[in-house]
CSV table of C-alpha atoms in Angstrom, one decimal:
chain,number,residue,atom,x,y,z
A,1,MET,CA,111.6,104.7,60.0
A,2,ASN,CA,109.1,103.1,57.8
A,3,LEU,CA,107.6,99.6,58.2
A,4,PRO,CA,107.0,96.9,55.6
A,5,SER,CA,103.8,96.6,53.7
A,6,TYR,CA,102.3,93.9,56.0
A,7,ALA,CA,102.7,96.3,59.0
A,8,MET,CA,101.5,99.4,57.1
A,9,LYS,CA,98.3,97.7,56.4
A,10,GLN,CA,97.4,97.3,60.1
A,11,ALA,CA,94.8,99.8,60.8
A,12,SER,CA,96.6,101.1,63.9
A,13,PHE,CA,99.9,101.7,62.4
A,14,PRO,CA,99.4,105.3,61.1
A,15,GLN,CA,98.3,106.3,64.6
A,16,MET,CA,101.3,104.5,66.1
A,17,TYR,CA,103.6,106.2,63.6
A,18,GLU,CA,102.2,109.7,64.4
A,19,ARG,CA,102.1,109.1,68.2
A,20,SER,CA,105.4,107.3,68.7
A,21,LEU,CA,107.8,108.1,65.8
A,22,VAL,CA,107.0,111.5,64.3
A,23,GLY,CA,108.0,113.7,67.4
A,24,PRO,CA,111.3,112.1,68.4
A,25,LEU,CA,112.4,110.6,65.0
A,26,PHE,CA,111.1,112.8,62.1
A,27,ARG,CA,110.4,116.2,63.5
A,28,PRO,CA,114.1,117.1,64.2
A,29,TRP,CA,115.1,116.4,60.5
A,30,ALA,CA,112.0,118.2,59.2
A,31,GLU,CA,112.9,121.3,61.2
A,32,MET,CA,116.4,121.2,59.8
A,33,THR,CA,115.1,120.9,56.3
A,34,VAL,CA,112.6,123.7,56.6
A,35,GLN,CA,115.4,125.9,58.0
A,36,GLU,CA,117.7,125.1,55.1
A,37,LEU,CA,114.9,125.9,52.6
A,38,GLY,CA,114.4,129.4,54.0
A,39,LEU,CA,110.7,129.5,53.4
A,40,GLY,CA,109.0,132.8,52.7
A,41,PRO,CA,105.4,133.9,53.5
A,42,ARG,CA,104.0,133.4,50.0
A,43,ASP,CA,105.8,130.2,49.1
A,44,ARG,CA,103.9,127.2,47.6
A,45,VAL,CA,105.3,124.0,49.2
A,46,LEU,CA,104.9,120.4,48.0
A,47,ASP,CA,105.8,117.6,50.5
A,48,ILE,CA,106.2,114.3,48.6
A,49,ALA,CA,105.9,111.0,50.5
A,50,CYS,CA,104.5,113.2,53.4
A,51,GLY,CA,103.4,110.4,55.7
A,52,THR,CA,101.4,112.0,58.4
A,53,GLY,CA,102.7,115.3,57.3
A,54,ILE,CA,105.3,116.7,59.8
A,55,LEU,CA,107.3,118.6,57.2
A,56,ALA,CA,104.2,120.0,55.6
A,57,ARG,CA,102.9,121.1,59.0
A,58,LEU,CA,106.1,122.8,59.9
A,59,ALA,CA,106.2,124.5,56.5
A,60,ARG,CA,102.6,125.8,57.1
A,61,GLU,CA,103.7,127.2,60.5
A,62,ARG,CA,106.6,129.0,58.8
A,63,ILE,CA,104.8,130.5,55.8
A,64,GLY,CA,101.5,131.3,57.4
A,65,VAL,CA,98.1,131.6,55.6
A,66,ALA,CA,99.4,133.5,52.6
A,67,GLY,CA,101.3,130.5,51.3
A,68,HIS,CA,100.0,127.1,50.1
A,69,VAL,CA,101.1,123.7,51.2
A,70,VAL,CA,100.3,120.3,49.6
A,71,GLY,CA,101.2,116.9,50.9
A,72,ILE,CA,101.2,113.8,48.8
A,73,ASP,CA,101.5,110.2,49.9
A,74,ILE,CA,100.6,106.8,48.5
A,75,SER,CA,99.0,105.6,51.7
A,76,PRO,CA,95.4,106.6,52.3
A,77,ASP,CA,95.6,105.6,56.0
A,78,MET,CA,98.6,107.9,56.6
A,79,LEU,CA,96.8,110.7,54.9
A,80,ALA,CA,93.7,110.2,57.0
A,81,VAL,CA,95.8,110.9,60.1
A,82,ALA,CA,97.4,113.9,58.4
A,83,ARG,CA,93.9,115.3,57.6
A,84,ALA,CA,92.8,114.8,61.2
A,85,VAL,CA,95.9,116.5,62.6
A,86,ALA,CA,96.1,119.4,60.1
A,87,PRO,CA,92.8,119.8,58.2
A,88,GLY,CA,94.0,123.2,56.8
A,89,ILE,CA,96.6,121.6,54.5
A,90,GLU,CA,95.7,120.1,51.2
A,91,TRP,CA,96.4,116.3,51.3
A,92,ARG,CA,96.5,114.2,48.2
A,93,GLU,CA,96.8,110.5,47.5
A,94,GLY,CA,99.2,109.6,44.8
A,95,ASN,CA,102.4,107.9,43.6
A,96,ALA,CA,105.7,109.8,43.5
A,97,SER,CA,106.4,108.5,40.0
A,98,ALA,CA,103.2,110.1,38.7
A,99,LEU,CA,102.4,113.0,41.0
A,100,PRO,CA,98.7,114.1,41.1
A,101,LEU,CA,99.3,117.6,40.0
A,102,LYS,CA,96.7,120.0,38.5
A,103,GLU,CA,97.2,121.2,35.0
A,104,GLY,CA,100.3,123.4,34.9
A,105,GLU,CA,100.6,123.3,38.7
A,106,GLN,CA,104.1,124.0,40.1
A,107,PHE,CA,105.6,124.9,43.5
A,108,ASP,CA,108.2,127.2,44.8
A,109,VAL,CA,109.5,124.5,47.1
A,110,VAL,CA,109.5,120.7,46.7
A,111,ALA,CA,110.7,118.5,49.6
A,112,CYS,CA,110.9,114.7,50.1
A,113,GLN,CA,112.0,113.6,53.5
A,114,GLN,CA,113.1,109.9,53.8
A,115,GLY,CA,110.9,108.7,50.9
A,116,LEU,CA,113.1,108.5,47.9
A,117,GLN,CA,114.9,105.3,49.1
A,118,PHE,CA,111.5,103.5,48.9
A,119,PHE,CA,110.5,104.5,45.4
A,120,SER,CA,110.7,101.7,42.9
A,121,ASP,CA,111.5,104.0,40.0
A,122,LYS,CA,113.7,106.7,41.5
A,123,PRO,CA,114.5,108.5,38.0
A,124,ALA,CA,110.8,108.8,37.4
A,125,ALA,CA,110.2,110.3,40.8
A,126,ALA,CA,113.1,112.7,40.4
A,127,ALA,CA,111.7,113.7,37.1
A,128,GLN,CA,108.4,114.3,38.7
A,129,MET,CA,109.9,116.5,41.4
A,130,ARG,CA,111.5,118.6,38.6
A,131,ARG,CA,108.2,118.8,36.8
A,132,ALA,CA,106.6,120.1,40.0
A,133,LEU,CA,109.1,122.8,40.7
A,134,VAL,CA,109.1,126.3,39.2
A,135,LYS,CA,112.1,127.7,37.5
A,136,ASP,CA,114.6,128.6,40.1
A,137,GLY,CA,112.6,126.9,42.8
A,138,ARG,CA,114.2,125.1,45.7
A,139,LEU,CA,114.4,121.4,46.2
A,140,ALA,CA,115.3,119.4,49.4
A,141,VAL,CA,115.6,115.6,49.4
A,142,ALA,CA,116.7,113.6,52.6
A,143,THR,CA,117.8,110.0,52.7
A,144,TRP,CA,119.4,108.2,55.7
A,145,ARG,CA,123.0,107.3,55.5
A,146,SER,CA,123.9,103.6,55.3
A,147,ASP,CA,123.3,101.9,58.7
A,148,GLU,CA,127.0,100.8,58.5
A,149,GLU,CA,127.5,104.4,59.7
A,150,ILE,CA,124.8,104.2,62.3
A,151,PRO,CA,126.0,101.8,65.0
A,152,PHE,CA,122.6,101.4,66.9
A,153,PHE,CA,120.8,100.3,63.8
A,154,ARG,CA,123.7,98.2,62.5
A,155,GLU,CA,123.9,96.3,65.8
A,156,LEU,CA,120.1,95.7,65.8
A,157,ARG,CA,120.2,94.4,62.2
A,158,ARG,CA,123.0,92.1,63.1
A,159,VAL,CA,121.0,90.6,66.1
A,160,ALA,CA,118.0,90.1,63.8
A,161,GLU,CA,120.1,88.4,61.1
A,162,ARG,CA,121.2,85.7,63.6
A,163,ARG,CA,117.6,84.4,63.4
A,164,LEU,CA,116.5,85.6,59.9
A,165,GLY,CA,119.6,85.5,57.7
A,166,ALA,CA,120.9,88.5,55.7
A,167,ILE,CA,118.6,91.5,55.7
A,168,SER,CA,118.8,94.2,53.1
A,169,ASP,CA,117.4,97.3,55.0
A,170,GLN,CA,115.7,99.5,52.4
A,171,ARG,CA,115.5,102.4,54.9
A,172,TYR,CA,119.3,102.9,54.6
A,173,GLY,CA,119.7,101.6,51.0
A,174,PHE,CA,120.2,105.0,49.3
A,175,GLY,CA,122.8,106.5,51.6
A,176,ASP,CA,125.5,107.3,49.0
A,177,ALA,CA,125.3,111.1,48.7
A,178,ALA,CA,127.2,111.0,45.3
A,179,ARG,CA,124.4,108.7,43.9
A,180,LEU,CA,121.8,111.0,45.2
A,181,GLU,CA,123.4,114.1,43.6
A,182,THR,CA,123.7,112.3,40.3
A,183,LEU,CA,120.1,111.3,40.3
A,184,LEU,CA,119.0,114.9,40.8
A,185,ARG,CA,121.5,116.3,38.1
A,186,ASP,CA,120.2,113.7,35.6
A,187,ALA,CA,116.7,114.8,36.3
A,188,GLY,CA,117.6,118.3,35.2
A,189,PHE,CA,118.2,120.1,38.6
A,190,ASN,CA,120.8,122.8,39.0
A,191,GLU,CA,123.1,123.8,41.8
A,192,VAL,CA,123.0,120.3,43.3
A,193,ARG,CA,124.9,120.0,46.6
A,194,SER,CA,124.5,117.8,49.6
A,195,LYS,CA,125.6,117.7,53.2
A,196,VAL,CA,125.5,115.1,56.0
A,197,LEU,CA,123.5,116.0,59.1
A,198,SER,CA,123.8,114.3,62.4
A,199,CYS,CA,121.5,114.3,65.3
A,200,THR,CA,121.1,112.5,68.7
A,201,ILE,CA,117.6,111.0,68.8
A,202,ARG,CA,115.9,110.2,72.2
A,203,PHE,CA,113.0,107.9,72.9
A,204,GLU,CA,111.5,107.9,76.3
A,205,ASP,CA,109.8,104.6,75.5
A,206,GLY,CA,112.7,102.6,74.2
A,207,TRP,CA,111.0,99.3,74.2
A,208,SER,CA,108.1,100.5,72.0
A,209,PHE,CA,110.6,101.8,69.5
A,210,LEU,CA,112.7,98.7,69.6
A,211,ARG,CA,109.6,96.7,68.8
A,212,LEU,CA,108.6,98.8,65.9
A,213,ASN,CA,112.1,98.6,64.5
A,214,THR,CA,112.2,94.8,64.9
A,215,MET,CA,108.9,94.6,63.0
A,216,ALA,CA,110.5,96.5,60.1
A,217,LEU,CA,113.5,94.1,60.1
A,218,VAL,CA,111.4,90.9,60.2
A,219,GLY,CA,109.2,92.3,57.4
A,220,MET,CA,112.2,93.2,55.1
A,221,SER,CA,113.9,89.8,55.6
A,222,ALA,CA,113.4,87.0,53.1
A,223,ALA,CA,112.4,84.6,55.9
A,224,GLY,CA,109.8,87.1,57.2
A,225,LYS,CA,108.1,87.5,53.8
A,226,VAL,CA,107.0,83.8,53.9
A,227,MET,CA,106.0,83.6,57.5
A,228,SER,CA,102.5,83.6,58.8
A,229,ASP,CA,101.2,86.6,60.9
A,230,GLN,CA,101.7,84.4,64.0
A,231,GLU,CA,105.2,83.4,63.0
A,232,ARG,CA,106.1,87.0,62.4
A,233,LYS,CA,104.7,88.1,65.8
A,234,ASP,CA,106.7,85.3,67.5
A,235,SER,CA,110.0,86.3,65.6
A,236,VAL,CA,109.5,89.9,66.6
A,237,GLU,CA,109.3,89.0,70.3
A,238,GLU,CA,112.3,86.7,70.1
A,239,ILE,CA,114.5,89.3,68.4
A,240,VAL,CA,113.3,92.0,70.8
A,241,SER,CA,114.4,89.8,73.7
A,242,ASP,CA,117.7,89.1,71.9
A,243,SER,CA,118.2,92.9,71.4
A,244,ALA,CA,117.9,93.8,75.0
A,245,SER,CA,121.7,94.2,75.6
A,246,VAL,CA,121.9,96.5,72.5
A,247,GLN,CA,119.1,98.7,73.9
A,248,GLN,CA,120.7,98.7,77.3
A,249,SER,CA,124.0,100.0,75.8
A,250,TYR,CA,122.2,102.9,74.3
A,251,THR,CA,120.1,103.9,77.2
A,252,ASP,CA,120.9,107.3,78.8
A,253,GLY,CA,119.0,107.6,82.0
A,254,SER,CA,115.5,106.4,81.3
A,255,ALA,CA,115.6,107.2,77.6
A,256,LEU,CA,116.9,105.4,74.6
A,257,ALA,CA,119.4,107.7,72.8
A,258,PHE,CA,121.5,107.1,69.7
A,259,GLU,CA,123.0,109.1,66.8
A,260,LEU,CA,121.4,109.1,63.4
A,261,ARG,CA,122.8,110.5,60.2
A,262,THR,CA,121.2,111.7,57.0
A,263,ASN,CA,122.1,113.1,53.6
A,264,LEU,CA,120.3,116.4,52.8
A,265,ALA,CA,120.5,117.3,49.1
A,266,MET,CA,119.5,120.8,47.9
A,267,ALA,CA,119.1,122.0,44.4
A,268,THR,CA,117.2,124.5,42.2
A,269,GLY,CA,114.9,124.1,39.3
């Protein structure tokens, strides 16, 4: 889950992201992706839109010190957390549509987990991924499926829409696997194929997750974009209260539990 720009600019958000979201939400998918890539001990790995770097960190654990891992993200605040958590990895600030690569620099493996759907110029970003990958190198790109396939998030969005009007949730806006495969083929990748992965996610602190998700929905809504900071905060609290019945229906014991689905596209250079 990513938050809108107004929330990302809050100084505490990268720490909240690392503390509350990475372990339960992003780590399981990063583990699956790293497994699918079959990393070797001397692989050079590039993690694009790395956030606080969970995939890059897992790659480092898998390949050991003989390989090389680079994480790139547009947010200096997210990278500051990544550097604090894993100082042994090379972290670079940059845009996916113009990767900050050294002269002639290429990688054996390029990965992008839940970032592509947010890129304003997806063909340019795909072309940059291709530029970064050696011949016959391996690519992995993950994008969430549409929230119409994810009942928990669909129901939460519909609760929020009762107060905010229609919301186009960018997080789930590139869920068509055929579109993803076409994008990669058009960028020059070979052996493009995809699969749908499903996983049950569990949050021990369901209320904190619900609040973060509601912040995202408010920020993505047309109404939220013209609100003052106080109006956004008030809307978040109102929608969290409205969403209590949805949360309760997905509570398993003391934890929030829901199924989440993603595309995982693989290709070669």
